[in-house]
Coordinates of N, CA and C in Angstrom, one line a residue:
M10 N -56.2 55.0 109.7 CA -56.3 55.9 110.9 C -57.8 56.1 111.2
V11 N -58.2 55.9 112.4 CA -59.5 56.1 112.9 C -59.8 57.6 113.1
P12 N -60.8 58.1 112.4 CA -61.2 59.6 112.7 C -61.5 59.8 114.1
P13 N -61.1 60.9 114.8 CA -61.3 61.1 116.2 C -62.8 61.2 116.5
R14 N -63.7 61.6 115.6 CA -65.1 61.8 115.9 C -65.9 60.5 115.7
L15 N -65.3 59.5 115.1 CA -66.0 58.3 114.7 C -66.8 57.6 115.9
S16 N -66.1 57.4 117.0 CA -66.8 56.8 118.1 C -68.0 57.6 118.6
D17 N -67.9 58.9 118.6 CA -69.0 59.8 119.1 C -70.2 59.7 118.1
V18 N -69.8 59.7 116.8 CA -70.9 59.6 115.8 C -71.6 58.3 115.8
L19 N -70.9 57.2 116.1 CA -71.5 55.9 116.2 C -72.3 55.6 117.4
Q20 N -72.0 56.4 118.5 CA -72.6 56.2 119.8 C -74.1 56.2 119.7
G21 N -74.7 57.1 119.0 CA -76.1 57.2 118.9 C -76.7 56.4 117.7
G22 N -75.9 55.7 117.0 CA -76.4 55.0 115.8 C -76.3 55.9 114.6
A23 N -75.2 55.8 113.9 CA -74.9 56.7 112.8 C -75.7 56.2 111.6
K24 N -76.2 57.2 110.8 CA -76.9 56.9 109.6 C -76.0 57.1 108.4
G25 N -76.2 56.3 107.4 CA -75.4 56.4 106.2 C -76.1 55.7 105.0
T26 N -75.3 55.6 103.9 CA -75.8 55.0 102.7 C -74.8 54.0 102.2
V27 N -75.3 52.8 101.8 CA -74.4 51.8 101.2 C -74.1 52.2 99.8
R28 N -72.8 52.2 99.6 CA -72.3 52.5 98.2 C -71.7 51.2 97.6
E29 N -71.0 51.4 96.5 CA -70.4 50.3 95.7 C -69.5 49.5 96.6
K30 N -69.6 48.1 96.4 CA -68.8 47.1 97.1 C -69.0 47.1 98.6
G31 N -70.2 47.5 99.0 CA -70.5 47.5 100.5 C -69.9 48.5 101.3
A32 N -69.4 49.6 100.7 CA -68.9 50.7 101.5 C -70.0 51.5 102.1
I33 N -70.0 51.8 103.4 CA -71.1 52.7 104.0 C -70.6 54.1 104.1
E34 N -71.2 55.0 103.4 CA -70.8 56.4 103.5 C -71.7 57.0 104.6
L35 N -71.0 57.5 105.7 CA -71.7 58.1 106.8 C -72.1 59.5 106.6
D36 N -73.3 59.9 107.0 CA -73.9 61.2 106.8 C -73.0 62.3 107.5
D37 N -72.6 62.0 108.7 CA -72.0 63.0 109.6 C -70.4 63.1 109.5
L38 N -69.8 62.2 108.7 CA -68.4 62.3 108.5 C -68.0 62.2 107.1
D39 N -67.7 63.3 106.5 CA -67.4 63.3 105.1 C -66.1 62.5 104.8
G40 N -66.2 61.7 103.8 CA -65.0 61.0 103.3 C -64.7 59.8 104.1
V41 N -65.5 59.5 105.1 CA -65.3 58.3 106.0 C -66.3 57.2 105.5
H42 N -65.7 56.0 105.2 CA -66.5 54.9 104.8 C -66.3 53.7 105.7
L43 N -67.3 53.0 106.1 CA -67.2 51.7 106.8 C -67.5 50.6 105.8
A44 N -67.0 49.4 106.1 CA -67.2 48.3 105.1 C -68.1 47.3 105.7
L45 N -69.1 46.8 104.9 CA -69.9 45.7 105.3 C -69.1 44.4 105.3
K46 N -69.4 43.6 106.3 CA -68.7 42.3 106.4 C -69.1 41.5 105.1
N47 N -70.4 41.6 104.8 CA -70.8 40.8 103.6 C -71.4 41.9 102.6
P48 N -70.6 42.3 101.6 CA -71.0 43.4 100.7 C -72.3 43.1 100.0
E49 N -72.6 41.8 99.8 CA -73.8 41.4 99.1 C -75.1 41.4 100.0
A50 N -74.9 41.6 101.3 CA -76.0 41.5 102.2 C -77.0 42.6 102.1
V51 N -76.5 43.8 101.7 CA -77.3 45.0 101.6 C -77.1 45.6 100.2
A52 N -78.3 45.9 99.6 CA -78.2 46.5 98.2 C -77.6 47.9 98.2
E53 N -76.9 48.2 97.2 CA -76.3 49.5 97.0 C -77.4 50.6 97.0
G54 N -77.2 51.7 97.7 CA -78.2 52.7 97.8 C -79.1 52.6 99.0
T55 N -79.0 51.5 99.7 CA -79.8 51.4 100.9 C -79.4 52.3 102.0
R56 N -80.4 53.0 102.6 CA -80.1 53.8 103.8 C -80.1 52.9 105.0
V57 N -79.0 53.1 105.8 CA -78.8 52.2 107.0 C -78.4 53.0 108.2
Q58 N -78.5 52.3 109.3 CA -78.1 52.8 110.6 C -77.0 51.9 111.1
V59 N -75.9 52.4 111.5 CA -74.7 51.6 112.0 C -74.8 51.6 113.5
N60 N -74.5 50.4 114.1 CA -74.6 50.3 115.6 C -73.3 51.0 116.2
S61 N -73.3 51.0 117.5 CA -72.3 51.8 118.2 C -70.9 51.3 118.0
R62 N -70.8 50.0 117.7 CA -69.4 49.5 117.5 C -69.0 49.5 116.0
G63 N -70.0 49.8 115.1 CA -69.6 49.9 113.7 C -69.5 48.5 113.1
S64 N -69.9 47.4 113.8 CA -69.7 46.1 113.3 C -70.9 45.5 112.6
A65 N -72.0 46.2 112.7 CA -73.3 45.8 112.1 C -74.1 47.0 111.7
C66 N -75.0 46.8 110.8 CA -75.9 47.9 110.4 C -77.3 47.3 110.1
T67 N -78.2 48.2 110.2 CA -79.6 47.8 109.9 C -80.2 48.8 109.0
S68 N -81.0 48.4 108.1 CA -81.6 49.3 107.1 C -82.6 50.3 107.9
L69 N -82.7 51.5 107.5 CA -83.5 52.5 108.1 C -85.0 52.0 108.1
E70 N -85.4 51.3 107.1 CA -86.8 50.8 107.0 C -87.0 49.8 108.2
E71 N -86.0 48.9 108.4 CA -86.1 48.0 109.5 C -86.1 48.7 110.8
V72 N -85.3 49.7 111.0 CA -85.2 50.5 112.2 C -86.6 51.1 112.5
K73 N -87.2 51.7 111.5 CA -88.6 52.3 111.6 C -89.6 51.2 111.9
R74 N -89.5 50.0 111.3 CA -90.4 49.0 111.6 C -90.3 48.5 113.1
R75 N -89.1 48.4 113.5 CA -88.9 48.0 114.9 C -89.5 49.0 115.9
K76 N -89.3 50.3 115.6 CA -89.8 51.4 116.4 C -91.3 51.3 116.4
R77 N -91.9 51.1 115.3 CA -93.4 51.0 115.2 C -93.9 49.8 116.0
E78 N -93.2 48.7 115.9 CA -93.6 47.5 116.7 C -93.5 47.7 118.2
K79 N -92.4 48.4 118.6 CA -92.2 48.7 120.0 C -93.2 49.7 120.5
K80 N -93.6 50.6 119.7 CA -94.6 51.6 120.1 C -96.0 50.9 120.2
A81 N -96.2 50.0 119.3 CA -97.5 49.3 119.3 C -97.6 48.4 120.5
E82 N -96.4 47.7 120.8 CA -96.4 46.9 122.0 C -96.6 47.6 123.3
K83 N -96.0 48.8 123.4 CA -96.3 49.7 124.6 C -97.7 50.1 124.7
F84 N -98.3 50.4 123.5 CA -99.7 50.8 123.5 C -100.6 49.6 124.0
L85 N -100.3 48.4 123.4 CA -101.1 47.3 123.8 C -101.0 46.9 125.3
K86 N -99.8 47.0 125.8 CA -99.6 46.8 127.2 C -100.3 47.8 128.1
A87 N -100.2 49.1 127.7 CA -100.9 50.1 128.4 C -102.4 49.9 128.4
R88 N -102.9 49.5 127.2 CA -104.4 49.2 127.1 C -104.8 48.0 128.0
E89 N -103.9 47.0 128.0 CA -104.2 45.9 128.9 C -104.2 46.2 130.3
R90 N -103.3 47.1 130.8 CA -103.2 47.6 132.2 C -104.5 48.3 132.5
R91 N -104.9 49.2 131.5 CA -106.2 50.0 131.8 C -107.4 49.1 131.9
Q92 N -107.4 48.0 131.0 CA -108.6 47.1 131.1 C -108.6 46.3 132.4
K93 N -107.4 45.9 132.9 CA -107.4 45.2 134.1 C -107.8 46.1 135.3
R94 N -107.4 47.4 135.3 CA -107.8 48.3 136.3 C -109.3 48.5 136.3
K95 N -109.9 48.6 135.1 CA -111.3 48.8 134.9 C -112.1 47.6 135.5
E96 N -111.6 46.4 135.1 CA -112.2 45.2 135.6 C -112.1 45.0 137.1
A97 N -110.9 45.5 137.7 CA -110.7 45.4 139.1 C -111.8 46.3 139.8
R98 N -112.0 47.5 139.3 CA -113.0 48.3 139.9 C -114.4 47.7 139.8
Q99 N -114.7 47.2 138.6 CA -116.1 46.5 138.5 C -116.3 45.4 139.4
E100 N -115.2 44.6 139.6 CA -115.3 43.5 140.6 C -115.4 44.0 142.0
A101 N -114.7 45.1 142.3 CA -114.9 45.7 143.7 C -116.3 46.2 143.9
E102 N -116.8 46.9 142.9 CA -118.2 47.4 143.1 C -119.2 46.3 143.2
A103 N -119.0 45.2 142.5 CA -119.9 44.1 142.6 C -119.8 43.4 143.9
F104 N -118.6 43.4 144.5 CA -118.4 42.8 145.8 C -119.1 43.6 146.8
W105 N -118.9 44.9 146.9 CA -119.5 45.7 148.0 C -121.0 45.8 147.8
D106 N -121.5 45.6 146.6 CA -122.9 45.7 146.3 C -123.7 44.6 147.0
Q107 N -122.9 43.5 147.4 CA -123.6 42.4 148.1 C -123.9 42.7 149.6
Y108 N -123.3 43.8 150.1 CA -123.4 43.9 151.6 C -124.1 45.2 152.0
D109 N -124.7 45.2 153.2 CA -125.2 46.4 153.8 C -124.6 46.4 155.2
I110 N -123.4 46.9 155.4 CA -122.7 46.9 156.6 C -123.1 48.1 157.5
P111 N -123.6 47.8 158.7 CA -124.3 48.8 159.5 C -123.3 49.7 160.4
F112 N -122.1 49.9 159.9 CA -121.2 50.8 160.7 C -120.1 51.3 159.7
E113 N -119.4 52.3 160.1 CA -118.3 52.8 159.3 C -117.2 51.8 159.2
Y114 N -116.6 51.7 158.0 CA -115.6 50.7 157.9 C -114.6 51.1 156.8
D115 N -113.5 50.4 156.7 CA -112.6 50.6 155.6 C -111.9 49.2 155.3
V116 N -111.0 49.2 154.5 CA -110.2 47.9 154.2 C -108.8 48.2 154.5
A117 N -108.1 47.4 155.2 CA -106.7 47.6 155.6 C -106.0 46.2 155.6
I118 N -104.7 46.3 155.6 CA -103.9 45.1 155.6 C -103.2 45.0 157.0
K119 N -102.7 43.8 157.3 CA -101.8 43.7 158.4 C -100.4 43.6 157.9
G120 N -99.6 44.6 158.2 CA -98.2 44.6 157.6 C -97.3 43.5 158.1
R121 N -96.4 43.2 157.2 CA -95.3 42.2 157.5 C -94.0 42.9 157.5
R122 N -93.2 42.7 158.5 CA -91.8 43.3 158.6 C -91.0 42.8 157.3
S123 N -91.2 41.6 156.9 CA -90.5 41.1 155.7 C -90.8 42.0 154.5
G124 N -91.9 42.6 154.5 CA -92.3 43.4 153.3 C -91.7 44.8 153.4
L125 N -90.9 45.1 154.4 CA -90.3 46.4 154.5 C -88.7 46.2 154.3
L126 N -88.2 45.0 154.3 CA -86.8 44.8 154.2 C -86.3 45.1 152.9
R127 N -85.0 45.3 152.8 CA -84.3 45.5 151.5 C -84.6 44.4 150.6
G128 N -84.9 44.7 149.3 CA -85.2 43.6 148.4 C -86.7 43.2 148.3
S129 N -87.5 43.8 149.3 CA -88.9 43.5 149.3 C -89.6 44.6 148.5
S130 N -91.0 44.5 148.5 CA -91.8 45.5 147.8 C -91.7 46.8 148.5
G131 N -91.4 46.8 149.8 CA -91.4 48.1 150.5 C -92.7 48.5 151.0
T132 N -93.8 47.7 150.8 CA -95.1 48.1 151.1 C -95.6 47.4 152.3
G133 N -94.8 46.6 153.0 CA -95.3 45.8 154.1 C -96.0 44.6 153.7
R134 N -96.1 44.3 152.5 CA -96.8 43.1 152.0 C -95.9 41.9 151.7
D135 N -96.4 40.7 151.8 CA -95.7 39.6 151.3 C -96.7 38.7 150.6
S136 N -96.3 37.5 150.2 CA -97.2 36.6 149.4 C -98.4 36.2 150.1
S137 N -98.4 36.3 151.4 CA -99.6 35.8 152.2 C -100.5 37.0 152.6
T138 N -100.2 38.2 152.3 CA -101.0 39.3 152.7 C -102.4 39.3 152.1
V139 N -103.4 39.6 152.9 CA -104.8 39.7 152.5 C -105.4 41.0 153.0
E140 N -106.5 41.4 152.4 CA -107.2 42.6 152.8 C -108.3 42.3 153.8
H141 N -108.3 43.1 154.9 CA -109.2 42.8 156.0 C -110.3 44.0 156.1
L142 N -111.5 43.6 156.6 CA -112.4 44.7 156.9 C -111.9 45.4 158.2
Y143 N -111.8 46.7 158.2 CA -111.3 47.4 159.3 C -112.5 48.3 159.9
V144 N -112.7 48.1 161.2 CA -113.9 48.7 161.9 C -113.5 50.1 162.3
L145 N -114.3 51.1 161.8 CA -114.0 52.5 162.1 C -115.0 53.0 163.1
E146 N -116.1 52.2 163.4 CA -117.1 52.6 164.4 C -117.5 51.4 165.2
A147 N -117.5 51.6 166.5 CA -117.9 50.5 167.4 C -119.3 50.0 167.1
F148 N -119.5 48.6 167.2 CA -120.8 48.1 166.9 C -121.1 46.8 167.8
E149 N -122.3 46.5 167.9 CA -122.8 45.2 168.4 C -123.8 44.6 167.5
D150 N -123.6 43.4 167.1 CA -124.6 42.7 166.3 C -124.7 41.3 166.8
G151 N -125.7 41.0 167.6 CA -125.8 39.7 168.2 C -124.6 39.4 169.1
R152 N -124.0 38.3 168.9 CA -122.8 38.0 169.7 C -121.5 38.6 169.2
L153 N -121.6 39.2 168.0 CA -120.4 39.8 167.4 C -120.4 41.3 167.8
S154 N -119.3 41.7 168.4 CA -119.1 43.2 168.7 C -117.6 43.5 168.5
R155 N -117.4 44.8 168.2 CA -116.0 45.3 168.0 C -116.0 46.7 168.5
P156 N -114.9 47.2 169.1 CA -114.7 48.6 169.3 C -114.2 49.2 168.0
E157 N -114.1 50.5 168.0 CA -113.6 51.2 166.8 C -112.1 51.0 166.7
G158 N -111.6 51.0 165.4 CA -110.1 50.9 165.2 C -109.5 49.6 165.3
V159 N -110.3 48.5 164.9 CA -109.7 47.2 165.0 C -110.1 46.4 163.7
Y160 N -109.4 45.3 163.4 CA -109.7 44.5 162.3 C -110.9 43.6 162.7
L161 N -111.7 43.3 161.7 CA -112.9 42.5 162.1 C -112.6 41.1 162.5
C162 N -111.6 40.5 161.9 CA -111.2 39.1 162.3 C -110.6 39.0 163.6
N163 N -109.5 39.7 163.8 CA -108.8 39.8 165.2 C -107.8 41.0 165.0
N164 N -107.4 41.5 166.1 CA -106.6 42.7 166.1 C -105.1 42.4 166.2
E165 N -104.7 41.1 165.9 CA -103.3 40.8 166.0 C -102.6 41.2 164.7
A166 N -101.5 41.9 164.8 CA -100.8 42.4 163.6 C -99.4 42.8 163.9
N167 N -98.4 42.3 163.2 CA -97.0 42.7 163.4 C -96.9 44.2 163.2
L168 N -97.5 44.7 162.1 CA -97.5 46.1 161.9 C -98.9 46.5 161.5
R169 N -99.4 47.6 162.1 CA -100.8 48.0 161.8 C -100.7 49.0 160.6
F170 N -101.4 48.6 159.6 CA -101.5 49.4 158.4 C -103.0 49.8 158.3
D171 N -103.4 50.8 159.0 CA -104.9 51.1 159.1 C -105.2 52.4 158.3
D172 N -104.4 52.8 157.4 CA -104.7 54.0 156.6 C -105.7 53.8 155.6
G173 N -106.0 52.5 155.3 CA -107.0 52.2 154.2 C -106.3 51.8 152.9
E174 N -106.7 50.7 152.4 CA -106.2 50.2 151.1 C -107.0 50.9 150.0
R175 N -106.3 51.3 148.9 CA -107.0 51.8 147.8 C -106.3 51.3 146.5
R176 N -107.1 51.2 145.5 CA -106.6 50.9 144.1 C -107.0 52.0 143.2
Q177 N -106.4 52.0 142.0 CA -106.8 53.0 141.0 C -107.4 52.3 139.8
D178 N -108.4 52.9 139.3 CA -109.1 52.4 138.1 C -108.4 53.0 136.8
E179 N -108.9 52.7 135.7 CA -108.3 53.1 134.4 C -108.2 54.6 134.3
N180 N -109.0 55.3 135.0 CA -109.0 56.8 135.0 C -108.2 57.4 136.1
G181 N -107.5 56.6 136.9 CA -106.7 57.1 138.0 C -107.5 57.5 139.2
E182 N -108.8 57.1 139.2 CA -109.6 57.3 140.4 C -109.5 56.2 141.4
S183 N -109.5 56.5 142.7 CA -109.3 55.4 143.7 C -110.6 54.7 144.0
F184 N -110.5 53.5 144.5 CA -111.6 52.7 145.0 C -111.2 51.8 146.0
I185 N -112.1 51.3 146.9 CA -111.8 50.4 147.9 C -111.8 49.0 147.4
P186 N -110.8 48.2 147.6 CA -110.7 46.8 147.0 C -111.6 45.9 147.9
P187 N -111.9 44.7 147.3 CA -112.7 43.7 148.1 C -111.9 43.2 149.3
V188 N -112.6 42.7 150.3 CA -112.0 41.9 151.4 C -111.6 40.6 150.9
T189 N -110.4 40.1 151.3 CA -109.9 38.8 150.9 C -109.6 37.9 152.1
C190 N -109.6 38.4 153.3 CA -109.4 37.6 154.5 C -110.6 36.7 154.7
Q191 N -110.4 35.4 154.8 CA -111.5 34.5 154.9 C -112.3 34.6 156.2
T192 N -111.6 34.9 157.3 CA -112.3 35.1 158.6 C -113.2 36.3 158.5
C193 N -112.7 37.4 158.0 CA -113.5 38.6 157.8 C -114.7 38.3 157.0
L194 N -114.5 37.6 155.9 CA -115.6 37.3 154.9 C -116.7 36.4 155.6
D195 N -116.2 35.5 156.4 CA -117.2 34.6 157.2 C -118.0 35.5 158.1
R196 N -117.4 36.4 158.8 CA -118.2 37.3 159.7 C -119.0 38.3 159.0
M197 N -118.7 38.6 157.8 CA -119.4 39.6 157.0 C -120.7 39.0 156.4
E198 N -120.8 37.7 156.4 CA -122.0 37.0 155.9 C -123.3 37.5 156.4
R199 N -123.3 37.9 157.7 CA -124.5 38.4 158.3 C -125.1 39.7 157.7
W200 N -124.2 40.4 157.0 CA -124.6 41.7 156.4 C -124.8 41.6 154.9
K201 N -124.9 40.3 154.4 CA -125.0 40.1 153.0 C -126.5 40.1 152.6
W202 N -126.8 40.7 151.5 CA -128.2 40.8 151.0 C -128.5 39.4 150.4
R203 N -129.8 39.0 150.5 CA -130.3 37.9 149.8 C -131.2 38.4 148.7
T204 N -130.9 38.1 147.5 CA -131.7 38.6 146.4 C -133.0 37.9 146.2
K205 N -134.1 38.6 146.2 CA -135.4 38.0 146.0 C -136.0 38.5 144.7
S206 N -137.0 37.9 144.2 CA -137.6 38.3 142.9 C -138.0 39.8 142.9
E207 N -138.5 40.2 144.1 CA -139.0 41.6 144.2 C -137.9 42.6 144.6
G208 N -136.7 42.1 144.8 CA -135.5 43.0 145.1 C -134.7 42.6 146.3
R209 N -133.7 43.4 146.6 CA -132.8 43.1 147.7 C -133.4 43.6 149.0
D210 N -134.2 42.8 149.6 CA -134.9 43.4 150.8 C -134.7 42.5 152.1
E211 N -133.9 41.5 152.0 CA -133.6 40.7 153.1 C -132.1 40.4 153.2
K212 N -131.6 40.1 154.4 CA -130.2 39.7 154.6 C -130.2 38.2 155.0
Y213 N -129.0 37.7 154.8 CA -128.8 36.3 155.3 C -128.9 36.2 156.8

């Protein structure tokens, strides 16, 4: 006869001790013993955890080892994410350090309707989305001029996402990502510094 509390006890992984002939004595059910399929597989006296179905068990040492490994894996993944965010900020700072842009600007994307549909990222992005230089202040520079509130490349966009793109570094602080639109980059060349031996004092 199956004890009425057995399924509840097994639900969270019941602990017990292997006794003679592979009988598992459960901690939370006096007088209830489960039997190992292979009595010789686990030594008598071994502390074990029985799975929810009661069909297999794992030594508590093995359970602890797996928990340690899982914790270490989470730590390593978190450290890797922090390192990537740190490197992303360093790359962004190095990118913007190349330029002396003579007007107020930001970085924005051109939204895609496909990026808002069910099953998408919900951010308005898709695989072809790039970051654009967004003009916040009207300017004229030779033959190139723009009013405020437009993308530097062109102002065609299915959805205008002009709030400004931001990323977070390893400390949770936000930063402006680099421009990745090739047309914007081509037009930004005029504001790029040319490094000379005496310092950054000329532009391309």
